[in-house]
CSV table of C-alpha atoms and ligand atoms in Angstrom, one decimal:
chain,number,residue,atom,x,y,z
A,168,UNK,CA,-86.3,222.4,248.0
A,169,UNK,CA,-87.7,221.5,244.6
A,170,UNK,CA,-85.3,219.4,242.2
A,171,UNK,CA,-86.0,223.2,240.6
A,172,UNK,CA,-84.3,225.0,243.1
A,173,UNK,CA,-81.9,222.6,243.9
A,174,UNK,CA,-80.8,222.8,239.9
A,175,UNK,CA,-81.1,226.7,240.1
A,176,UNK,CA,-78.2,226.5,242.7
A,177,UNK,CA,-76.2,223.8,242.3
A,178,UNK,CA,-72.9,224.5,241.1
A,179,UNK,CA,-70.7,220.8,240.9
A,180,UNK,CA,-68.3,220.2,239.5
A,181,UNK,CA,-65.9,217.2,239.6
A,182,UNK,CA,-61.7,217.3,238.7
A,183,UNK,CA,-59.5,214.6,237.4
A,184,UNK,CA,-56.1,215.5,237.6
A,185,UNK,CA,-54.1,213.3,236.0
A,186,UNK,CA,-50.3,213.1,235.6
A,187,UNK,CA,-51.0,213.7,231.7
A,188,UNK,CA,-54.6,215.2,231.4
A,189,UNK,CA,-56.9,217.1,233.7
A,190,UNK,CA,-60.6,216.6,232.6
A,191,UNK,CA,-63.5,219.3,234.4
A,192,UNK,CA,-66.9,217.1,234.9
A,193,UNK,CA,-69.9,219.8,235.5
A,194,UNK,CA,-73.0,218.6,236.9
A,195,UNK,CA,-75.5,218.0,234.5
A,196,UNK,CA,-73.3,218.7,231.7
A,197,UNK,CA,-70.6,216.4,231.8
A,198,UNK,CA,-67.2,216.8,230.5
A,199,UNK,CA,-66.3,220.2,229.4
A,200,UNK,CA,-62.9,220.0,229.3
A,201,UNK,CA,-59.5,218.0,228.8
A,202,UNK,CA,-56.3,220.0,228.9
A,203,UNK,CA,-52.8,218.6,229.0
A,204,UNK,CA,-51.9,218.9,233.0
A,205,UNK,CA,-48.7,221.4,232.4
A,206,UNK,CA,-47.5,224.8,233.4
A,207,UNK,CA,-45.3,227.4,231.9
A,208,UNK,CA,-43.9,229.5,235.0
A,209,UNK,CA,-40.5,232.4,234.9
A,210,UNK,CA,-37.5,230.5,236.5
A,211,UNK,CA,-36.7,233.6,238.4
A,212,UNK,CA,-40.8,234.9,239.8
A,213,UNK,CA,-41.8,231.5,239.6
A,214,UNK,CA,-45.2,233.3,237.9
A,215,UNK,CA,-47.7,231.4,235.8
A,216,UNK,CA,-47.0,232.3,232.6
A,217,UNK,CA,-49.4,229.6,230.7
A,218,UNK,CA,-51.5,226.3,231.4
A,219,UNK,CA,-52.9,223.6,230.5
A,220,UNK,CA,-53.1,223.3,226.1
A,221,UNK,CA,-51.0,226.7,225.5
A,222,UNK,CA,-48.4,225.4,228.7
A,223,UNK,CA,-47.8,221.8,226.9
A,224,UNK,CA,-46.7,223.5,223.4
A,225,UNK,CA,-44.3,225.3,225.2
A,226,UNK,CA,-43.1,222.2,226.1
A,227,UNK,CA,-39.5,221.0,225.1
A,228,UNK,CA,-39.3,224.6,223.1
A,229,UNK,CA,-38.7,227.4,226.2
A,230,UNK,CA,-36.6,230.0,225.7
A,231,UNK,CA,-33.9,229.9,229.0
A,232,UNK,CA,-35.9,232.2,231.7
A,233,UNK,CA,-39.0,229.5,231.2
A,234,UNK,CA,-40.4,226.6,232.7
A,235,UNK,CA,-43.1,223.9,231.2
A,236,UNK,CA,-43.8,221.9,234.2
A,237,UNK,CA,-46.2,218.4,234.7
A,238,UNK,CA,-46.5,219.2,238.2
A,239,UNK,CA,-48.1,215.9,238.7
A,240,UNK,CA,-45.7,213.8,237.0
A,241,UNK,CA,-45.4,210.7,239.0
A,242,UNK,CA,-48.4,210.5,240.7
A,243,UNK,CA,-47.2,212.5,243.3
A,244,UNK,CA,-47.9,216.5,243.8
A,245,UNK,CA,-44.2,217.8,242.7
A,246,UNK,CA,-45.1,221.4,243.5
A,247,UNK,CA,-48.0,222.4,245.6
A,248,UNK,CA,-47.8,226.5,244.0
A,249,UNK,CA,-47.9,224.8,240.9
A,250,UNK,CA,-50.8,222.3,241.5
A,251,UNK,CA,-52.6,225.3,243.0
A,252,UNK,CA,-52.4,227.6,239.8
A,253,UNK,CA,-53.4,224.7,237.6
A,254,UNK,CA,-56.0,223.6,239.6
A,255,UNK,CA,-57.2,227.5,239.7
A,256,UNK,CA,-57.5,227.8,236.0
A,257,UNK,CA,-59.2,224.8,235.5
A,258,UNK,CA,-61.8,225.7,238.1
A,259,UNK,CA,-62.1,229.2,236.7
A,260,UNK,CA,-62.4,228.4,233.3
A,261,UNK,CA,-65.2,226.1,234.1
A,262,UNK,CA,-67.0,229.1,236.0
A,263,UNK,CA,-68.3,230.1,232.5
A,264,UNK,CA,-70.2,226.8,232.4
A,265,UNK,CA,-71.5,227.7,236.5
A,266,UNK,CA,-74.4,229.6,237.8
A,267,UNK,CA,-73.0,232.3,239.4
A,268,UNK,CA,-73.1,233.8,243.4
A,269,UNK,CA,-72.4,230.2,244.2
A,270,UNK,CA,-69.3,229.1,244.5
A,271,UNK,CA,-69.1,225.4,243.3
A,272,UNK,CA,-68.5,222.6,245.3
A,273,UNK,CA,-65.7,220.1,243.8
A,274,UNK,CA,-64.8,216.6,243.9
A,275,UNK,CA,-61.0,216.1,243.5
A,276,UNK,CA,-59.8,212.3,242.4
A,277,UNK,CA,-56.3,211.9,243.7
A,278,UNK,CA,-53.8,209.6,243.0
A,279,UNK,CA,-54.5,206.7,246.1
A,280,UNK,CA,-50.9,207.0,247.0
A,281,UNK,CA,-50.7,211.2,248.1
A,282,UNK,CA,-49.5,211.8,251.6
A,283,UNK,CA,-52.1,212.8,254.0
A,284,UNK,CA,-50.1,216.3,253.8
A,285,UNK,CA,-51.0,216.6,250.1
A,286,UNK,CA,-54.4,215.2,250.3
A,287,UNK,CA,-54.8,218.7,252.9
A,288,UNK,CA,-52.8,220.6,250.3
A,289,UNK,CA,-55.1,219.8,247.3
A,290,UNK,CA,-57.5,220.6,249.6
A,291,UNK,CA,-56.7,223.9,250.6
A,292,UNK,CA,-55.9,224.9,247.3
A,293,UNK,CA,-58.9,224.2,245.6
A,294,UNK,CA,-60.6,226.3,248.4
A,295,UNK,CA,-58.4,229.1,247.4
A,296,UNK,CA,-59.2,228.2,243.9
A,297,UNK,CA,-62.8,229.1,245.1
A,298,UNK,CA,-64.5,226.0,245.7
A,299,UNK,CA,-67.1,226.2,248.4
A,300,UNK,CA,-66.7,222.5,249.2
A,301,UNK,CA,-64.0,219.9,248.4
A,302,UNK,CA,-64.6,216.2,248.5
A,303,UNK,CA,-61.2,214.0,247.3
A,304,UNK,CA,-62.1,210.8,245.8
A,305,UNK,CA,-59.4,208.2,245.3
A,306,UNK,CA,-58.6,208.1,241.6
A,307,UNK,CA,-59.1,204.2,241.1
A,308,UNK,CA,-62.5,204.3,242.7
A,309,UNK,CA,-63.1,207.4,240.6
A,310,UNK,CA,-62.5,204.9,237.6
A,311,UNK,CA,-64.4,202.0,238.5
A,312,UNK,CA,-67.6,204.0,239.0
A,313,UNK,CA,-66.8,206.0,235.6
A,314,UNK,CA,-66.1,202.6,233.7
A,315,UNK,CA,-69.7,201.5,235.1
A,316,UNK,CA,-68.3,198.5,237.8
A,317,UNK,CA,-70.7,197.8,240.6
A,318,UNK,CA,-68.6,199.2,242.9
A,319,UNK,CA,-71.1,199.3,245.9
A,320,UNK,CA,-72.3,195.5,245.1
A,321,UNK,CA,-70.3,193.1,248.2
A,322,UNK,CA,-68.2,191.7,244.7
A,323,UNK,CA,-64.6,192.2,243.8
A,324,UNK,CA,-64.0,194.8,241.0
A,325,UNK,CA,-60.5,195.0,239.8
A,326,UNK,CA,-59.7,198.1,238.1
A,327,UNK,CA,-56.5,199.0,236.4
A,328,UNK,CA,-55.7,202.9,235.2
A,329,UNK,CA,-52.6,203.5,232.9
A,330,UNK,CA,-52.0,207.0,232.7
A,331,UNK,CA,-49.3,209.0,231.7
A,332,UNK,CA,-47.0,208.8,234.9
A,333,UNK,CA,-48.4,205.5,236.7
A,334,UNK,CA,-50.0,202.6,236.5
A,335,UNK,CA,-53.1,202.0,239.3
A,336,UNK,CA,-54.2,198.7,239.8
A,337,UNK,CA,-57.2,198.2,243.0
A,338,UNK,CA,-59.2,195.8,244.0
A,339,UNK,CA,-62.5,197.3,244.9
A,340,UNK,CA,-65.8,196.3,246.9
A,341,UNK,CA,-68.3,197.8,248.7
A,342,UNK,CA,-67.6,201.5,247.7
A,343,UNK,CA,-64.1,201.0,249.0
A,344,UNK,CA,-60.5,200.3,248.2
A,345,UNK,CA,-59.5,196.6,249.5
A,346,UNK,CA,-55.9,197.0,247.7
A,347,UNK,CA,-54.2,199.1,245.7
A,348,UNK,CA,-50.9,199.8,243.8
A,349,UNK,CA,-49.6,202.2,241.7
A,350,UNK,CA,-46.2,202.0,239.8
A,351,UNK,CA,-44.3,204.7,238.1
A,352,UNK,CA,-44.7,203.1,234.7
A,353,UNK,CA,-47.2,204.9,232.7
A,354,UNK,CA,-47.4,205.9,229.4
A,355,UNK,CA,-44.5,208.8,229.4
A,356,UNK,CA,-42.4,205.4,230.3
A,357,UNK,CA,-43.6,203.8,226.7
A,358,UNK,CA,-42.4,206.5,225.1
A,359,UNK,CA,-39.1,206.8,226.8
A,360,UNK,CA,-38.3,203.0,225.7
A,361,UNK,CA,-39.2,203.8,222.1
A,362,UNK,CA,-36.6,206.9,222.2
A,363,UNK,CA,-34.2,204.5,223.7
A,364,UNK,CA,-34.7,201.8,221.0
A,365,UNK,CA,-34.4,204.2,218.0
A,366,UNK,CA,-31.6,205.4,219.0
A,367,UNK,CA,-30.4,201.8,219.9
A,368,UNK,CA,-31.3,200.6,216.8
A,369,UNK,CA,-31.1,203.0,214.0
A,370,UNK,CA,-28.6,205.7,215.8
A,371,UNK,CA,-32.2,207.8,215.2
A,372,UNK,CA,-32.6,210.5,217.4
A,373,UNK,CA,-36.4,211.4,217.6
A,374,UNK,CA,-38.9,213.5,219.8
A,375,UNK,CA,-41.3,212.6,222.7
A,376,UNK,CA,-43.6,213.8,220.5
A,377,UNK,CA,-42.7,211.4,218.0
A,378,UNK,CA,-42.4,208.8,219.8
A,379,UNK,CA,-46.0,209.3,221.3
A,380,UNK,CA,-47.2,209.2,217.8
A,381,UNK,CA,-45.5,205.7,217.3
A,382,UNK,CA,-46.9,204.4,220.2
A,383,UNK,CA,-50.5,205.5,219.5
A,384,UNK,CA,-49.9,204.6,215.7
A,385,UNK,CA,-48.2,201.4,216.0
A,386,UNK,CA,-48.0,200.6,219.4
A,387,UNK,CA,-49.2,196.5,220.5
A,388,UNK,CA,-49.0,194.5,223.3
A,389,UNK,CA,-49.5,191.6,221.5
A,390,UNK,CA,-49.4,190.1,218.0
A,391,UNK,CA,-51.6,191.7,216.0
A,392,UNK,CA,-53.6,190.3,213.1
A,393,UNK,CA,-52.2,192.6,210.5
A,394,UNK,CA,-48.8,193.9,211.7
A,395,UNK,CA,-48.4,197.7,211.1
A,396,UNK,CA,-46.0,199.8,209.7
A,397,UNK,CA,-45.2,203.4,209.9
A,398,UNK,CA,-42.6,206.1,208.7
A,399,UNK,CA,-40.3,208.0,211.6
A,400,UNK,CA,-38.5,211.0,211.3
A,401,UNK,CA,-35.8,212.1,213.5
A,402,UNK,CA,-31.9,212.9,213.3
A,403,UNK,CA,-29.1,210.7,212.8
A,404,UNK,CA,-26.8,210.9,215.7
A,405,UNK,CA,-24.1,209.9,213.7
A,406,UNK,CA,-24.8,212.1,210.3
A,407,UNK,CA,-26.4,214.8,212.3
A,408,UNK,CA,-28.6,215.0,209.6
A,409,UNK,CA,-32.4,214.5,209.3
A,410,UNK,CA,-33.4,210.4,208.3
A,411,UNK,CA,-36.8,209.0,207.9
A,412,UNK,CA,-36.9,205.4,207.9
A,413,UNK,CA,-39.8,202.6,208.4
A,414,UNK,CA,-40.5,200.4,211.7
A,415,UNK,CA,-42.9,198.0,212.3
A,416,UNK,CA,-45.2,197.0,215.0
A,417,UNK,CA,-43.5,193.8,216.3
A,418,UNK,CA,-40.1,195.9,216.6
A,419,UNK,CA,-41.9,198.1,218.7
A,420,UNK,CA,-44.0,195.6,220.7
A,421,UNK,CA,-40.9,193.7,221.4
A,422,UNK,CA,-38.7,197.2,222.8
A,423,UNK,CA,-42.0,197.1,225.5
A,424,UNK,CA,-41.8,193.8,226.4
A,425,UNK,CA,-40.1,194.7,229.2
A,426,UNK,CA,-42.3,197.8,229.9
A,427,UNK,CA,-45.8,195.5,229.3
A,428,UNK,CA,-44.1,192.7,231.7
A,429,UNK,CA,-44.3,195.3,234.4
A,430,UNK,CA,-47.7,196.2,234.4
A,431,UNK,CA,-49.0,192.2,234.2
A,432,UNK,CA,-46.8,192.0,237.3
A,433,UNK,CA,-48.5,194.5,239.4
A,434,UNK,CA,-51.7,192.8,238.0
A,435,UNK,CA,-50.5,189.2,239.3
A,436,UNK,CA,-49.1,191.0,242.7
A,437,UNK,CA,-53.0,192.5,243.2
A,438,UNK,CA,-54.7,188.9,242.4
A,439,UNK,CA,-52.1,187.4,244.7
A,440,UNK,CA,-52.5,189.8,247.6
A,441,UNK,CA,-56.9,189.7,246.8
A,442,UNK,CA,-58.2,188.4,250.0
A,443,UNK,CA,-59.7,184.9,249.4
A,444,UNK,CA,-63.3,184.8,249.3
A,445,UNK,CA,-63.0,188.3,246.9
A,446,UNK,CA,-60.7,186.3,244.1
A,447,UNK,CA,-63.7,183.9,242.8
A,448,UNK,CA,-65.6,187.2,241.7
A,449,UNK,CA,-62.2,188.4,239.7
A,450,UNK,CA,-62.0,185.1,237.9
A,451,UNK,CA,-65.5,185.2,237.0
A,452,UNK,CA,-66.0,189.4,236.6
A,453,UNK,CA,-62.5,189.6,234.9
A,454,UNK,CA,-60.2,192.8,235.1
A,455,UNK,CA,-61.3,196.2,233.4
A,456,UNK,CA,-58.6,198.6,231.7
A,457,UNK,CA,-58.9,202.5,232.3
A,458,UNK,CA,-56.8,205.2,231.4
A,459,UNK,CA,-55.1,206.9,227.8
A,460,UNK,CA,-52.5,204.0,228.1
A,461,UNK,CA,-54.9,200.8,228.2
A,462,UNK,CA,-55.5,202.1,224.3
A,463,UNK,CA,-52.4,200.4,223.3
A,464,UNK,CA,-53.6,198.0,221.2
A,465,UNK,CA,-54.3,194.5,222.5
A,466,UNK,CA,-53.2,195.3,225.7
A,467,UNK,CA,-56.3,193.4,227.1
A,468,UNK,CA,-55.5,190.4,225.3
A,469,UNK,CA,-51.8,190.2,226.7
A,470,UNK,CA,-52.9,190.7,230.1
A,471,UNK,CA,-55.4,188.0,229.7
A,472,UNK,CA,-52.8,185.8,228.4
A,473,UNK,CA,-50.6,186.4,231.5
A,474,UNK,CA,-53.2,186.1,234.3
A,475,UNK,CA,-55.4,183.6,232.7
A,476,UNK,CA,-58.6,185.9,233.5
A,477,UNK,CA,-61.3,187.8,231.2
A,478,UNK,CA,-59.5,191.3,231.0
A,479,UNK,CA,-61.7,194.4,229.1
A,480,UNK,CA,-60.7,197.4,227.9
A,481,UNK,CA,-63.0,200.3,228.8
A,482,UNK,CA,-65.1,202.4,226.2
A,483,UNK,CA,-64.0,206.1,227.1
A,484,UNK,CA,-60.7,204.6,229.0
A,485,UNK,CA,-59.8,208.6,228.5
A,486,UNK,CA,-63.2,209.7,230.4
A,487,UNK,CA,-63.1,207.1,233.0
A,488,UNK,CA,-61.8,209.1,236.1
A,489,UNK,CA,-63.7,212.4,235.2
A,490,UNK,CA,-67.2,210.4,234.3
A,491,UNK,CA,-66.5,209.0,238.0
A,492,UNK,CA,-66.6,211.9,240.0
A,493,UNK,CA,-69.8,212.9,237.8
A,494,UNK,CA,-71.2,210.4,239.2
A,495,UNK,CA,-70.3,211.4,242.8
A,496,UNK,CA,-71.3,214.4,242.1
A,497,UNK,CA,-75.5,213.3,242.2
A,498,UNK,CA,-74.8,212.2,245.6
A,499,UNK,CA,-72.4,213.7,247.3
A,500,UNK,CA,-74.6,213.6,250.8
A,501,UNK,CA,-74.0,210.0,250.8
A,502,UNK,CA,-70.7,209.7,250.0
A,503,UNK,CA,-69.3,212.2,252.3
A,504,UNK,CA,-71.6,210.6,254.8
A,505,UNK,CA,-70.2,207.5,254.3
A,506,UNK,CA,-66.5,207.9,253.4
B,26,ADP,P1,-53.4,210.7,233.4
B,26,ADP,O1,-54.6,210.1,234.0
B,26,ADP,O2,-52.1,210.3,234.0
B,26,ADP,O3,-53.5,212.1,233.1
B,26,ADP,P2,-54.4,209.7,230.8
B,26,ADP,O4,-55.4,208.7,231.3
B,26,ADP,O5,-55.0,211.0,230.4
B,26,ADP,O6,-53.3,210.0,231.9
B,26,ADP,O7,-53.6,209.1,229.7
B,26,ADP,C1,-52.5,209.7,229.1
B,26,ADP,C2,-51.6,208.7,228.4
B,26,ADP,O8,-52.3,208.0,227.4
B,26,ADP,C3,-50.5,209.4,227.6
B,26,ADP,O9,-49.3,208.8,227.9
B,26,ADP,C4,-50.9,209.2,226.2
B,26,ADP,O10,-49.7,209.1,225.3
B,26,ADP,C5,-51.6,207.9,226.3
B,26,ADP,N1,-52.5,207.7,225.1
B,26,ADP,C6,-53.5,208.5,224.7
B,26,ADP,N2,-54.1,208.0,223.6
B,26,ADP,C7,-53.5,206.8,223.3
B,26,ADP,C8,-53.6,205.8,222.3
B,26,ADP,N3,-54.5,205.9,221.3
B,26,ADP,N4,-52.7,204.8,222.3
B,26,ADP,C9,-51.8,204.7,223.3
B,26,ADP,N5,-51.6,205.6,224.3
B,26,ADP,C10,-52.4,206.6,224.3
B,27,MG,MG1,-55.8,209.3,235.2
């Protein structure tokens, strides 16, 4: 067939689903989409009410008889129905940007850590959704090819992915994952310790939307040359009454040091587990950052501080999953051929 044809009928389309954000890739187009990955269900039918952008600001504010759920929290698929509506919105609402007749075919990244019984589930589901075809990627591979590392090169690629649930650190070569770890400490974790510390400190009661805005305002992982300040409102436990007040950004670094220590730990475990001969091409091709929480700023810097090698923060650390499976999209022969 002509590249013609075979443009006439394609129909690809690649899925991130993150514990935070899913992202729809289409074939030729790139990324049409990034919703927050939530849905609103009934607590008695269990029946979708919302997803995705309209789900998440029904979050924290549902009456009693509704649900706003991140069904992929942890990294883990907490509810398969659940996964299965979300992913079914997402694929139809990228059906606008498809050729019709044929249904698509869709790459999945998944979390490297799913069960074999949820890697069939996300399968299965994404058939019902209506793909034709469903190829799972693993999630950290998904990011190295979307960051641009010569993943099929015989040469070590570390790539780390903070997201909203977990952490992902692999080692990579050859097309393959050598080693990989994920830990439950994401960005969802950052802003947990910065409710904790207002509180802590200031009796302040604030939001998890508020303390997202903190983190993404003010947040560091290391000194910064000019230290930033920021205004917080949120409820005095003690009053009851509303309080605004000012923090800096090296009271908030140091409430995360604890938080940032874990993820340089899980870096060190990877280079200490990295087979041998694949360690020399770490030290010389450093570690790349991936993921919404890698744009803390300075993270880079502290985790090149702590390991002693070259670590990079990606360009579109956000993109990085969803550009991946673009990329597996223009040859998918191969890569179910050879995976
Ligand atoms: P996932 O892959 O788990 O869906 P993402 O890669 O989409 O996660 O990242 C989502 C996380 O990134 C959220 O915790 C969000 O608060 C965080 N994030 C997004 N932008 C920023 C920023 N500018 N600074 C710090 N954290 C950010
Ligand atoms: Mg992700």
């Amino acid at each position: 067939m002509s590249n013609f044809f075979k443009g006439l009928f394609s129909n690809d389309i690649g899925i991130d689903l993150g514990t935070a954000n899913t992202l729809v890739f289409v074939k030729d187009k790139g990324v049409i989409m990034s919703e927050p990955s939530v849905v609103a269900v009934y607590n008695n039918s269990k029946k979708v009410l919302a997803v995705g952008e309209k789900a998440k600001r029904m979050l924290g504010r549902t009456p009693g008889n509704i649900s706003a759920l991140r069904p992929m929290k942890e990294g883990v698929i907490a509810d398969f129905e659940i996964t299965e509506a979300m992913l079914r919105y997402f694929i139809n609402k990228a059906s606008s940007h498809l050729r019709k007749f044929t249904p698509p075919r869709v790459v999945v990244a998944v979390p490297s850590g799913i069960t074999e019984v949820e890697r069939r589930a996300v399968k299965e589901s994404a058939i019902r959704a209506g793909a034709r075809l469903v190829f799972l990627l693993d999630e950290p591979l998904a990011a190295a090819i979307g960051v641009g590392l010569p993943v099929w090169e015989p040469t070590a690629s570390m790539i780390v992915d903070i997201g909203g649930g977990t952490t992902e650190v692999a080692i990579i070569s050859l097309a393959d994952v050598v080693y990989a770890k994920s830990i439950r400490v994401g960005g969802d974790k950052i802003d947990d310790e910065i409710i904790q510390y207002m509180k802590r400190a200031y009796n302040l009661l604030i939001g998890e939307r508020m303390a997202e805005e903190i983190k993404m305002r003010i947040g560091s992982a290391f000194p910064l040359r000019e230290e930033l300040v920021m205004e917080v409102r949120g409820r005095d436990c003690v009053a009851g009454l509303p309080k605004t007040l000012i923090i800096t950004s090296q009271e908030i670094r140091e409430a995360l040091d604890e938080t940032f220590n874990k993820i340089t730990d899980v870096i060190k475990e990877a280079l200490e587990n990295c087979p041998p001969e694949l360690s020399g091409d770490l030290v010389a091709k450093g570690i790349v950052l991936a993921g919404g929480g890698s744009l803390i700023r300075n993270l880079d810097l502290r985790i090149t501080d702590r390991t002693l090698i070259p670590c990079f923060a990606a360009e579109a650390p956000l993109l990085a999953v969803a550009n991946g499976t673009g990329a597996v999209l223009n040859d998918l022969g191969w890569w179910m051929e050879n995976s």
